[in-house]
CSV table of C-alpha atoms in Angstrom, one decimal:
chain,number,residue,atom,x,y,z
W,601,UNK,CA,-8.2,35.3,-43.9
W,602,UNK,CA,-7.5,34.0,-40.4
W,603,UNK,CA,-4.8,31.6,-39.1
W,604,UNK,CA,-6.0,28.0,-38.7
W,605,UNK,CA,-2.6,26.3,-38.5
W,606,UNK,CA,-1.2,26.2,-35.0
W,607,UNK,CA,1.2,23.4,-35.5
W,608,UNK,CA,4.9,23.9,-34.6
W,609,UNK,CA,7.9,21.7,-34.3
W,610,UNK,CA,9.5,20.6,-30.9
W,611,UNK,CA,12.1,23.4,-30.8
W,612,UNK,CA,9.5,26.1,-31.5
W,613,UNK,CA,7.2,24.7,-28.8
W,614,UNK,CA,10.0,24.5,-26.3
W,615,UNK,CA,11.0,28.1,-27.0
W,616,UNK,CA,7.4,29.2,-26.8
W,617,UNK,CA,6.9,27.8,-23.3
W,618,UNK,CA,10.5,28.6,-22.2
W,619,UNK,CA,11.3,24.9,-21.8
W,620,UNK,CA,15.1,25.6,-22.5
W,621,UNK,CA,17.4,28.2,-21.0
W,622,UNK,CA,19.7,30.6,-23.0
W,623,UNK,CA,22.3,27.9,-23.4
W,624,UNK,CA,19.7,25.5,-24.8
W,625,UNK,CA,19.5,23.3,-21.7
W,626,UNK,CA,16.2,21.7,-20.8
W,627,UNK,CA,14.8,23.2,-17.6
W,628,UNK,CA,12.6,21.5,-15.0
W,629,UNK,CA,9.1,22.8,-15.0
W,630,UNK,CA,5.8,21.9,-13.4
W,631,UNK,CA,3.1,20.4,-15.6
W,632,UNK,CA,0.6,23.3,-15.2
W,633,UNK,CA,-2.6,23.6,-17.1
W,634,UNK,CA,-1.1,26.5,-19.1
W,635,UNK,CA,1.4,24.0,-20.6
W,636,UNK,CA,0.2,23.2,-24.2
W,637,UNK,CA,1.1,19.6,-23.7
W,638,UNK,CA,-0.6,19.4,-20.2
W,639,UNK,CA,-2.8,16.3,-20.9
W,640,UNK,CA,-0.2,14.6,-23.0
W,641,UNK,CA,2.5,15.1,-20.4
W,642,UNK,CA,0.2,13.8,-17.7
W,643,UNK,CA,-0.8,10.7,-19.7
W,644,UNK,CA,2.8,9.9,-20.5
W,645,UNK,CA,3.8,10.2,-16.9
W,646,UNK,CA,1.0,8.1,-15.5
W,647,UNK,CA,1.1,5.4,-18.2
W,648,UNK,CA,4.7,4.6,-17.7
W,649,UNK,CA,4.2,4.3,-13.9
W,650,UNK,CA,1.1,2.1,-14.2
W,651,UNK,CA,3.0,-0.2,-16.6
W,652,UNK,CA,5.8,-0.5,-14.1
W,653,UNK,CA,3.3,-1.0,-11.2
W,654,UNK,CA,1.7,-3.9,-13.0
W,655,UNK,CA,5.0,-5.7,-13.3
W,656,UNK,CA,5.6,-5.1,-9.5
W,657,UNK,CA,2.2,-6.5,-8.5
W,658,UNK,CA,1.8,-10.0,-7.3
W,659,UNK,CA,-0.6,-12.2,-9.1
W,660,UNK,CA,-3.2,-11.6,-6.4
W,661,UNK,CA,-2.2,-7.9,-6.1
W,662,UNK,CA,-4.4,-4.9,-6.5
W,663,UNK,CA,-3.8,-1.2,-7.2
W,664,UNK,CA,-5.7,1.9,-5.9
W,665,UNK,CA,-5.3,5.2,-7.7
W,666,UNK,CA,-6.7,8.4,-6.4
W,667,UNK,CA,-7.8,11.0,-8.9
W,668,UNK,CA,-10.2,14.0,-9.2
W,669,UNK,CA,-12.7,14.9,-11.9
W,670,UNK,CA,-10.1,16.4,-14.2
W,671,UNK,CA,-8.5,13.2,-15.4
W,672,UNK,CA,-10.7,10.4,-14.0
W,673,UNK,CA,-12.0,9.5,-17.5
W,674,UNK,CA,-8.5,9.5,-19.0
W,675,UNK,CA,-7.1,7.4,-16.1
W,676,UNK,CA,-9.7,4.8,-16.5
W,677,UNK,CA,-9.0,4.4,-20.2
W,678,UNK,CA,-5.3,4.0,-19.4
W,679,UNK,CA,-5.9,1.5,-16.7
W,680,UNK,CA,-8.2,-0.5,-19.0
W,681,UNK,CA,-5.3,-0.7,-21.5
W,682,UNK,CA,-2.6,-1.5,-18.9
W,683,UNK,CA,-4.6,-3.9,-16.6
W,684,UNK,CA,-7.4,-4.9,-19.0
W,685,UNK,CA,-11.1,-4.1,-18.6
W,686,UNK,CA,-11.8,-7.5,-17.1
W,687,UNK,CA,-9.6,-6.7,-14.2
W,688,UNK,CA,-11.5,-3.5,-13.2
W,689,UNK,CA,-12.8,-4.1,-9.6
W,690,UNK,CA,-14.7,-0.9,-8.8
W,691,UNK,CA,-14.6,2.9,-8.6
W,692,UNK,CA,-14.8,4.3,-5.0
W,693,UNK,CA,-16.1,7.7,-4.4
W,694,UNK,CA,-14.3,9.3,-1.4
W,695,UNK,CA,-15.6,12.5,0.3
W,696,UNK,CA,-12.2,14.3,0.5
W,697,UNK,CA,-13.5,17.6,1.8
W,698,UNK,CA,-15.9,18.6,4.6
W,699,UNK,CA,-17.8,21.2,2.7
W,700,UNK,CA,-17.9,24.3,0.5
W,701,UNK,CA,-15.4,26.3,2.6
W,702,UNK,CA,-12.7,28.1,0.6
W,703,UNK,CA,-14.3,28.2,-2.8
W,704,UNK,CA,-16.1,30.9,-4.7
W,705,UNK,CA,-17.5,28.4,-7.3
W,706,UNK,CA,-21.2,27.9,-7.8
W,707,UNK,CA,-20.7,24.2,-7.3
W,708,UNK,CA,-18.1,22.9,-4.8
W,709,UNK,CA,-16.4,19.5,-5.6
W,710,UNK,CA,-16.1,17.7,-2.3
W,711,UNK,CA,-15.2,14.3,-3.5
W,712,UNK,CA,-12.5,12.3,-5.4
W,713,UNK,CA,-12.4,9.0,-7.1
W,714,UNK,CA,-10.3,5.9,-6.3
W,715,UNK,CA,-10.0,3.4,-9.1
W,716,UNK,CA,-9.4,-0.1,-8.1
W,717,UNK,CA,-7.8,-2.7,-10.6
W,718,UNK,CA,-6.5,-6.2,-10.0
W,719,UNK,CA,-3.4,-7.7,-11.6
W,720,UNK,CA,-5.6,-10.8,-12.2
W,721,UNK,CA,-9.2,-10.6,-11.0
W,722,UNK,CA,-9.6,-14.3,-10.6
W,723,UNK,CA,-6.7,-14.4,-8.1
W,724,UNK,CA,-8.0,-11.4,-6.1
W,725,UNK,CA,-9.4,-11.9,-2.6
W,726,UNK,CA,-10.5,-9.2,-0.1
W,727,UNK,CA,-10.6,-9.5,3.6
W,728,UNK,CA,-14.2,-10.4,4.4
W,729,UNK,CA,-16.4,-8.7,7.0
W,730,UNK,CA,-18.4,-11.3,8.8
W,731,UNK,CA,-21.4,-10.4,11.1
W,732,UNK,CA,-23.5,-12.4,13.4
W,733,UNK,CA,-27.2,-11.9,12.7
W,734,UNK,CA,-29.3,-12.0,15.9
W,735,UNK,CA,-32.2,-14.5,15.7
W,736,UNK,CA,-35.1,-12.6,14.4
W,737,UNK,CA,-38.8,-13.3,15.3
W,738,UNK,CA,-41.7,-13.1,12.9
W,739,UNK,CA,-45.4,-13.9,13.0
W,740,UNK,CA,-46.0,-17.4,11.6
W,741,UNK,CA,-49.3,-16.3,10.1
W,742,UNK,CA,-49.0,-15.2,6.4
W,743,UNK,CA,-49.6,-11.4,5.9
W,744,UNK,CA,-49.8,-9.3,2.8
W,745,UNK,CA,-50.6,-11.0,-0.4
W,746,UNK,CA,-52.3,-14.4,-0.5
W,747,UNK,CA,-52.9,-14.3,3.2
W,748,UNK,CA,-56.5,-15.7,3.1
W,749,UNK,CA,-57.6,-19.3,3.9
W,750,UNK,CA,-58.8,-19.8,0.3
W,751,UNK,CA,-55.4,-18.9,-1.1
W,752,UNK,CA,-53.8,-21.9,0.5
W,753,UNK,CA,-56.5,-24.1,2.2
W,754,UNK,CA,-54.0,-26.7,3.3
W,755,UNK,CA,-52.2,-24.1,5.4
W,756,UNK,CA,-55.3,-23.4,7.6
W,757,UNK,CA,-55.0,-25.8,10.5
W,758,UNK,CA,-54.7,-25.6,14.3
W,759,UNK,CA,-51.4,-25.5,16.2
W,760,UNK,CA,-51.4,-26.4,19.9
W,761,UNK,CA,-48.9,-24.8,22.2
W,762,UNK,CA,-49.0,-25.0,26.0
W,763,UNK,CA,-52.6,-26.4,25.8
W,764,UNK,CA,-53.8,-23.5,23.6
W,765,UNK,CA,-55.1,-24.3,20.2
W,766,UNK,CA,-54.4,-21.5,17.8
W,767,UNK,CA,-55.7,-20.9,14.2
W,768,UNK,CA,-54.3,-18.3,11.7
W,769,UNK,CA,-56.9,-15.6,12.1
W,770,UNK,CA,-56.5,-12.3,10.1
W,771,UNK,CA,-56.8,-8.9,11.8
W,772,UNK,CA,-60.4,-8.5,10.5
W,773,UNK,CA,-61.4,-11.8,12.1
W,774,UNK,CA,-61.6,-13.8,8.9
W,775,UNK,CA,-59.7,-17.1,8.5
W,776,UNK,CA,-56.1,-16.8,7.2
W,777,UNK,CA,-53.3,-19.2,6.6
W,778,UNK,CA,-49.9,-20.1,8.1
W,779,UNK,CA,-46.6,-19.4,6.3
W,780,UNK,CA,-45.6,-23.1,6.5
W,781,UNK,CA,-47.3,-26.4,6.0
W,782,UNK,CA,-48.5,-28.6,8.9
W,783,UNK,CA,-45.6,-31.0,8.7
W,784,UNK,CA,-43.0,-28.2,8.8
W,785,UNK,CA,-44.8,-26.5,11.7
W,786,UNK,CA,-44.6,-29.7,13.7
W,787,UNK,CA,-40.8,-29.8,13.1
W,788,UNK,CA,-40.5,-26.2,14.3
W,789,UNK,CA,-42.6,-26.9,17.3
W,790,UNK,CA,-40.5,-30.0,18.2
W,791,UNK,CA,-37.3,-27.9,17.9
W,792,UNK,CA,-38.6,-25.2,20.2
W,793,UNK,CA,-38.7,-22.6,17.4
W,794,UNK,CA,-42.4,-21.6,17.9
W,795,UNK,CA,-43.6,-19.3,20.7
W,796,UNK,CA,-47.1,-18.6,21.9
W,797,UNK,CA,-47.8,-14.9,22.2
W,798,UNK,CA,-50.9,-13.5,24.1
W,799,UNK,CA,-52.2,-10.4,22.3
W,800,UNK,CA,-55.1,-9.8,24.8
W,801,UNK,CA,-58.0,-10.5,22.5
W,802,UNK,CA,-56.3,-13.3,20.7
W,803,UNK,CA,-53.3,-15.6,20.6
W,804,UNK,CA,-50.5,-15.6,17.9
W,805,UNK,CA,-47.7,-17.9,17.1
W,806,UNK,CA,-44.3,-16.4,16.4
W,807,UNK,CA,-41.4,-18.2,14.7
W,808,UNK,CA,-37.9,-17.7,16.2
W,809,UNK,CA,-34.9,-17.8,13.8
W,810,UNK,CA,-31.4,-19.0,14.9
W,811,UNK,CA,-28.4,-16.7,14.8
W,812,UNK,CA,-26.6,-16.8,11.5
W,813,UNK,CA,-23.3,-15.7,10.1
W,814,UNK,CA,-23.3,-13.5,7.0
W,815,UNK,CA,-20.8,-11.6,4.9
W,816,UNK,CA,-21.2,-7.8,4.7
W,817,UNK,CA,-20.3,-6.3,1.3
W,818,UNK,CA,-18.1,-3.3,1.1
W,819,UNK,CA,-19.6,0.0,0.0
W,820,UNK,CA,-18.0,2.0,-2.8
W,821,UNK,CA,-19.3,5.3,-1.3
W,822,UNK,CA,-16.6,6.3,1.3
W,823,UNK,CA,-18.2,8.9,3.5
W,824,UNK,CA,-18.4,7.6,7.1
W,825,UNK,CA,-15.4,6.9,9.3
W,826,UNK,CA,-12.9,7.3,6.5
W,827,UNK,CA,-11.9,10.9,7.0
W,828,UNK,CA,-11.1,13.8,4.8
W,829,UNK,CA,-7.9,15.8,4.0
W,830,UNK,CA,-8.8,17.9,7.0
W,831,UNK,CA,-8.5,14.8,9.1
W,832,UNK,CA,-5.1,14.1,7.5
W,833,UNK,CA,-4.0,17.6,8.5
W,834,UNK,CA,-5.1,17.0,12.1
W,835,UNK,CA,-3.1,13.8,12.2
W,836,UNK,CA,0.1,15.7,11.1
W,837,UNK,CA,-0.6,18.4,13.7
W,838,UNK,CA,-0.8,15.7,16.3
W,839,UNK,CA,2.7,14.6,15.3
W,840,UNK,CA,4.0,18.2,15.7
W,841,UNK,CA,4.1,18.8,11.9
W,842,UNK,CA,1.3,21.3,11.5
W,843,UNK,CA,1.1,22.9,8.0
W,844,UNK,CA,4.0,20.9,6.7
W,845,UNK,CA,2.0,19.4,3.8
W,846,UNK,CA,-1.1,20.5,1.9
W,847,UNK,CA,-4.1,18.2,1.7
W,848,UNK,CA,-2.6,15.0,3.1
W,849,UNK,CA,-4.8,11.9,2.9
W,850,UNK,CA,-6.2,10.6,6.2
W,851,UNK,CA,-4.6,7.5,7.8
W,852,UNK,CA,-8.1,6.0,8.0
W,853,UNK,CA,-8.5,6.0,4.2
W,854,UNK,CA,-5.2,4.2,3.5
W,855,UNK,CA,-5.7,1.9,6.5
W,856,UNK,CA,-9.1,0.8,5.0
W,857,UNK,CA,-7.6,-0.1,1.7
W,858,UNK,CA,-4.6,-1.9,3.3
W,859,UNK,CA,-6.9,-3.9,5.5
W,860,UNK,CA,-9.2,-4.6,2.5
W,861,UNK,CA,-6.6,-6.3,0.3
W,862,UNK,CA,-3.5,-7.2,2.2
W,863,UNK,CA,-2.4,-10.2,4.2
W,864,UNK,CA,-0.3,-10.1,7.4
W,865,UNK,CA,3.0,-10.2,5.5
W,866,UNK,CA,2.3,-8.4,2.3
W,867,UNK,CA,4.2,-5.5,0.8
W,868,UNK,CA,2.4,-2.2,0.2
W,869,UNK,CA,4.0,0.2,-2.3
W,870,UNK,CA,3.1,3.9,-2.8
W,871,UNK,CA,5.0,5.5,-5.6
W,872,UNK,CA,3.5,9.0,-4.9
W,873,UNK,CA,4.3,8.9,-1.3
W,874,UNK,CA,3.9,12.6,-0.4
W,875,UNK,CA,3.8,12.9,3.3
W,876,UNK,CA,4.0,9.1,3.7
W,877,UNK,CA,0.4,8.6,5.0
W,878,UNK,CA,0.6,5.0,3.6
W,879,UNK,CA,3.6,4.1,5.8
W,880,UNK,CA,1.8,5.6,8.8
W,881,UNK,CA,-1.3,3.5,8.0
W,882,UNK,CA,0.6,0.3,7.5
W,883,UNK,CA,2.3,0.7,10.9
W,884,UNK,CA,-1.0,1.5,12.5
W,885,UNK,CA,-2.7,-1.6,11.0
W,886,UNK,CA,0.2,-3.8,12.1
W,887,UNK,CA,-0.2,-2.5,15.6
W,888,UNK,CA,-3.9,-3.3,15.6
W,889,UNK,CA,-3.8,-6.9,14.2
W,890,UNK,CA,-0.2,-8.0,15.0
W,891,UNK,CA,0.7,-8.1,11.3
W,892,UNK,CA,4.1,-7.8,9.7
W,893,UNK,CA,3.3,-5.9,6.6
W,894,UNK,CA,6.1,-3.9,4.9
W,895,UNK,CA,5.9,-0.6,3.0
W,896,UNK,CA,7.9,0.9,0.2
W,897,UNK,CA,7.5,4.7,-0.2
W,898,UNK,CA,8.8,6.4,-3.4
W,899,UNK,CA,9.0,10.1,-3.6
W,900,UNK,CA,11.0,12.5,-5.8
W,901,UNK,CA,13.1,15.0,-3.8
W,902,UNK,CA,10.8,17.8,-5.0
W,903,UNK,CA,11.8,21.1,-3.3
W,904,UNK,CA,9.4,22.7,-0.9
W,905,UNK,CA,8.4,26.3,-1.4
W,906,UNK,CA,10.9,28.6,0.3
W,907,UNK,CA,7.9,30.6,1.7
W,908,UNK,CA,6.2,27.5,3.1
W,909,UNK,CA,6.1,26.5,6.8
W,910,UNK,CA,7.8,23.2,5.8
W,911,UNK,CA,10.8,25.0,4.3
W,912,UNK,CA,11.1,27.3,7.4
W,913,UNK,CA,11.0,24.2,9.6
W,914,UNK,CA,14.0,22.7,7.8
W,915,UNK,CA,12.3,20.4,5.3
W,916,UNK,CA,13.9,21.3,2.0
W,917,UNK,CA,12.1,18.6,0.0
W,918,UNK,CA,8.8,16.7,0.1
W,919,UNK,CA,10.7,13.5,0.8
W,920,UNK,CA,12.2,15.1,4.0
W,921,UNK,CA,8.7,15.6,5.3
W,922,UNK,CA,7.8,12.0,4.6
W,923,UNK,CA,10.9,10.6,6.4
W,924,UNK,CA,10.3,12.7,9.5
W,925,UNK,CA,6.6,11.7,9.5
W,926,UNK,CA,7.4,8.0,9.4
W,927,UNK,CA,9.9,8.5,12.4
W,928,UNK,CA,7.3,10.4,14.5
W,929,UNK,CA,4.4,8.2,13.6
W,930,UNK,CA,6.3,5.0,14.4
W,931,UNK,CA,7.4,6.3,17.8
W,932,UNK,CA,3.9,7.4,18.6
W,933,UNK,CA,2.4,4.0,17.6
W,934,UNK,CA,5.0,2.1,19.5
W,935,UNK,CA,4.5,4.2,22.7
W,936,UNK,CA,0.7,3.7,22.5
W,937,UNK,CA,1.1,-0.1,22.2
W,938,UNK,CA,3.6,-0.2,25.1
W,939,UNK,CA,1.3,2.0,27.2
W,940,UNK,CA,-1.7,-0.3,26.5
W,941,UNK,CA,0.3,-3.4,27.4
W,942,UNK,CA,1.4,-1.8,30.7
W,943,UNK,CA,-2.3,-1.5,31.7
W,944,UNK,CA,-3.3,-5.1,31.0
W,945,UNK,CA,-4.8,-7.2,33.7
W,946,UNK,CA,-3.5,-10.6,34.7
W,947,UNK,CA,-4.2,-13.2,32.0
W,948,UNK,CA,-4.8,-10.6,29.2
W,949,UNK,CA,-2.7,-11.1,26.1
W,950,UNK,CA,-0.3,-8.2,25.3
W,951,UNK,CA,-0.2,-6.7,21.9
W,952,UNK,CA,2.8,-7.2,19.7
W,953,UNK,CA,5.0,-4.1,19.5
W,954,UNK,CA,5.2,-3.3,15.7
W,955,UNK,CA,8.4,-3.0,13.8
W,956,UNK,CA,8.8,0.7,13.1
W,957,UNK,CA,12.2,0.6,11.5
W,958,UNK,CA,12.8,1.7,8.0
W,959,UNK,CA,15.6,2.5,5.6
W,960,UNK,CA,16.0,5.5,3.2
W,961,UNK,CA,17.6,4.7,-0.1
W,962,UNK,CA,18.3,7.1,-3.0
W,963,UNK,CA,18.4,6.1,-6.6
W,964,UNK,CA,21.8,7.0,-8.1
W,965,UNK,CA,24.1,6.1,-10.9
W,966,UNK,CA,26.4,3.1,-10.8
W,967,UNK,CA,29.2,3.1,-8.2
W,968,UNK,CA,31.7,2.3,-11.0
W,969,UNK,CA,33.5,4.8,-13.2
W,970,UNK,CA,32.7,4.8,-16.9
W,971,UNK,CA,36.1,4.1,-18.2
W,972,UNK,CA,36.4,2.5,-21.6
W,973,UNK,CA,39.4,2.3,-23.9
W,974,UNK,CA,39.6,1.0,-27.4
W,975,UNK,CA,42.3,-1.6,-28.0
W,976,UNK,CA,44.5,0.9,-29.9
W,977,UNK,CA,44.2,3.4,-27.0
W,978,UNK,CA,45.9,1.0,-24.4
W,979,UNK,CA,49.6,1.3,-23.9
W,980,UNK,CA,52.2,-0.4,-21.6
W,981,UNK,CA,52.7,2.9,-19.6
W,982,UNK,CA,49.0,2.8,-18.6
W,983,UNK,CA,49.6,-0.2,-16.4
W,984,UNK,CA,51.6,2.0,-14.0
W,985,UNK,CA,48.7,4.5,-13.8
W,986,UNK,CA,45.9,2.1,-12.8
W,987,UNK,CA,43.5,3.4,-10.2
W,988,UNK,CA,40.3,2.3,-8.5
W,989,UNK,CA,37.4,1.9,-10.8
W,990,UNK,CA,35.0,3.0,-8.0
W,991,UNK,CA,33.8,6.6,-7.9
W,992,UNK,CA,35.6,8.7,-5.2
W,993,UNK,CA,32.4,9.9,-3.5
W,994,UNK,CA,31.0,6.5,-2.7
W,995,UNK,CA,30.8,5.2,0.8
W,996,UNK,CA,30.8,1.7,2.2
W,997,UNK,CA,27.0,1.7,2.3
W,998,UNK,CA,26.8,2.8,-1.3
W,999,UNK,CA,29.0,-0.1,-2.3
W,1000,UNK,CA,27.1,-2.6,-0.1
W,1001,UNK,CA,23.7,-1.8,-1.3
W,1002,UNK,CA,24.9,-1.7,-4.9
W,1003,UNK,CA,26.2,-5.2,-4.4
W,1004,UNK,CA,22.8,-6.3,-2.9
W,1005,UNK,CA,21.1,-4.9,-6.0
W,1006,UNK,CA,23.5,-6.7,-8.3
W,1007,UNK,CA,23.1,-10.0,-6.5
W,1008,UNK,CA,19.3,-9.6,-6.4
W,1009,UNK,CA,19.0,-9.6,-2.6
W,1010,UNK,CA,16.2,-7.7,-0.8
W,1011,UNK,CA,17.2,-4.3,0.4
W,1012,UNK,CA,15.2,-4.9,3.6
W,1013,UNK,CA,17.5,-7.7,5.0
W,1014,UNK,CA,19.1,-7.2,8.4
W,1015,UNK,CA,22.4,-5.4,8.4
W,1016,UNK,CA,25.0,-5.2,11.2
W,1017,UNK,CA,28.3,-3.4,11.2
W,1018,UNK,CA,31.1,-4.4,13.5
W,1019,UNK,CA,34.7,-3.4,13.9
W,1020,UNK,CA,37.4,-6.0,13.6
W,1021,UNK,CA,41.2,-5.4,13.5
W,1022,UNK,CA,40.7,-1.8,12.7
W,1023,UNK,CA,38.2,-2.1,9.8
W,1024,UNK,CA,34.4,-2.3,9.4
W,1025,UNK,CA,32.8,-5.6,8.5
W,1026,UNK,CA,29.2,-5.6,7.2
W,1027,UNK,CA,27.1,-8.7,7.8
W,1028,UNK,CA,23.8,-9.0,5.9
W,1029,UNK,CA,21.0,-11.3,6.9
W,1030,UNK,CA,23.1,-13.1,9.5
W,1031,UNK,CA,25.6,-14.4,6.9
W,1032,UNK,CA,23.9,-14.3,3.6
W,1033,UNK,CA,26.6,-11.8,2.7
W,1034,UNK,CA,29.6,-10.4,4.5
W,1035,UNK,CA,31.5,-7.5,3.0
W,1036,UNK,CA,34.6,-5.4,3.8
W,1037,UNK,CA,35.5,-2.4,1.7
W,1038,UNK,CA,38.4,-1.1,3.7
W,1039,UNK,CA,41.8,-0.4,2.1
W,1040,UNK,CA,44.6,-2.8,2.9
W,1041,UNK,CA,42.7,-5.6,4.6
W,1042,UNK,CA,44.9,-7.8,6.8
W,1043,UNK,CA,45.0,-11.6,6.5
W,1044,UNK,CA,43.4,-11.8,9.9
W,1045,UNK,CA,40.3,-10.0,8.6
W,1046,UNK,CA,40.0,-12.3,5.6
W,1047,UNK,CA,40.4,-15.4,7.8
W,1048,UNK,CA,37.7,-14.1,10.2
W,1049,UNK,CA,35.2,-13.6,7.4
W,1050,UNK,CA,36.0,-17.0,5.9
W,1051,UNK,CA,35.6,-18.8,9.3
W,1052,UNK,CA,32.0,-17.5,9.5
W,1053,UNK,CA,31.3,-19.3,6.1
W,1054,UNK,CA,29.0,-16.8,4.6
W,1055,UNK,CA,27.1,-17.6,1.4
W,1056,UNK,CA,28.7,-14.6,-0.2
W,1057,UNK,CA,31.8,-12.5,0.5
W,1058,UNK,CA,32.6,-9.1,-1.1
W,1059,UNK,CA,35.8,-7.0,-1.1
W,1060,UNK,CA,37.0,-4.1,-3.2
W,1061,UNK,CA,40.0,-4.4,-5.5
W,1062,UNK,CA,42.0,-1.7,-3.6
W,1063,UNK,CA,41.7,-3.8,-0.4
W,1064,UNK,CA,44.7,-5.8,-1.6
W,1065,UNK,CA,48.1,-4.3,-2.3
W,1066,UNK,CA,49.2,-6.9,-4.8
W,1067,UNK,CA,48.1,-9.8,-6.9
W,1068,UNK,CA,49.7,-12.4,-4.5
W,1069,UNK,CA,47.5,-11.0,-1.7
W,1070,UNK,CA,44.4,-11.4,-3.8
W,1071,UNK,CA,45.4,-14.9,-4.7
W,1072,UNK,CA,46.0,-15.6,-1.1
W,1073,UNK,CA,42.4,-14.6,-0.3
W,1074,UNK,CA,41.0,-17.1,-2.8
W,1075,UNK,CA,43.1,-19.8,-1.2
W,1076,UNK,CA,42.0,-18.9,2.3
W,1077,UNK,CA,38.3,-19.3,1.3
W,1078,UNK,CA,39.0,-22.5,-0.6
W,1079,UNK,CA,40.4,-23.9,2.7
W,1080,UNK,CA,38.0,-22.4,5.3
W,1081,UNK,CA,34.8,-21.7,3.3
W,1082,UNK,CA,34.8,-23.6,0.0
W,1083,UNK,CA,31.1,-23.0,-0.6
W,1084,UNK,CA,31.3,-19.2,-0.2
W,1085,UNK,CA,31.0,-17.2,-3.4
W,1086,UNK,CA,33.7,-14.5,-3.4
W,1087,UNK,CA,33.5,-11.3,-5.4
W,1088,UNK,CA,36.0,-8.5,-5.8
W,1089,UNK,CA,34.7,-5.2,-7.1
């Protein structure tokens, strides 16, 4: 007899891998290969993110996913299900490591894969690489197969250039043939496309081709001028962040993909931001071509190892590293552009200084308290105990960006804060929305906001001491800004 039934229920499995603490609470754990559900957990994680990524992509959008040998086959199957096999573009092979240093294996894996899928392949367009082909020159006499006179008798005839009559004679002295007919050769001669060449013992006629524009296809083998993770580490070192992040991708790699598939004003999203190489690459590309691309970086606040150089330097989470990297990279790129512009000669066009600003937002629960009462739980006395329905730990910025989300406005809109009559007034997008969340707002403040006639105005309920004051606000806006949508939270 031997055991062949290794099945167990969820509680048994959680206990086996110490997934719960002594009180039965689920604990955070890394998805290591020793986890019995390693592949299942990984598939569940990546599947949900790819499903979400597809909904975020524009119709002509494209996604690049970096992966190594361990899960590349699984990832492709998941992508086929999410995006459809027909939307598979290609599979790039990226040389991510310089060589076999640091491994004791018989075979060293020095590459990774980058799968490319389109939201809709028929809508996808890549930035084309055009090249000018120099006019080539070739012997007008046929060579190789079928180069004898008897192969094409009609193409054995004399051509006269500069008073010299030339026949197509093979290297062995026997009669050959021209590559074109007599009528076509006369056209080429009239257009100056034929040239007499003196070879000493004989004359030849060469045909000259015009310069032509052609499209150069991209290569799926990414080896040259793309960089490795070692190059990514050097870039971090140049920013004064040496050894802050393990195996960062090189800026050149992400810049290549950004250039390949994005327009000047597109948005590039990276939901595994890491050290924020993508943000760095987008800013660099904007500096080079004057574009106005935007980036969105998403990173869990994963704690750094307390023994790591990053933790010792004050970066408590991976997202802290990314934020600082964006700041430093932006300042470096801006300084380089300004320095180059300062060295321009008269008449040379200066480069556009890229926008290096960015905002850091954190996903959190609603700003509002979860307070619900059944009808039989409400009493008259409760009216005297009413308090703000906004959580106590929320700031003006928390409330403002919560409102932007509720109203469906982009979080990247311009935002200005000014002080008026002792309170802060927030103006978004030059008047798309004006908000004031201070306690006890004066009528002067309300009138000032109404005079500006914003599209939307927002206050908090506690800003008004009584119902008459709140009614007065509505009347002021009806008089001064009747088209403004007013909301009280």
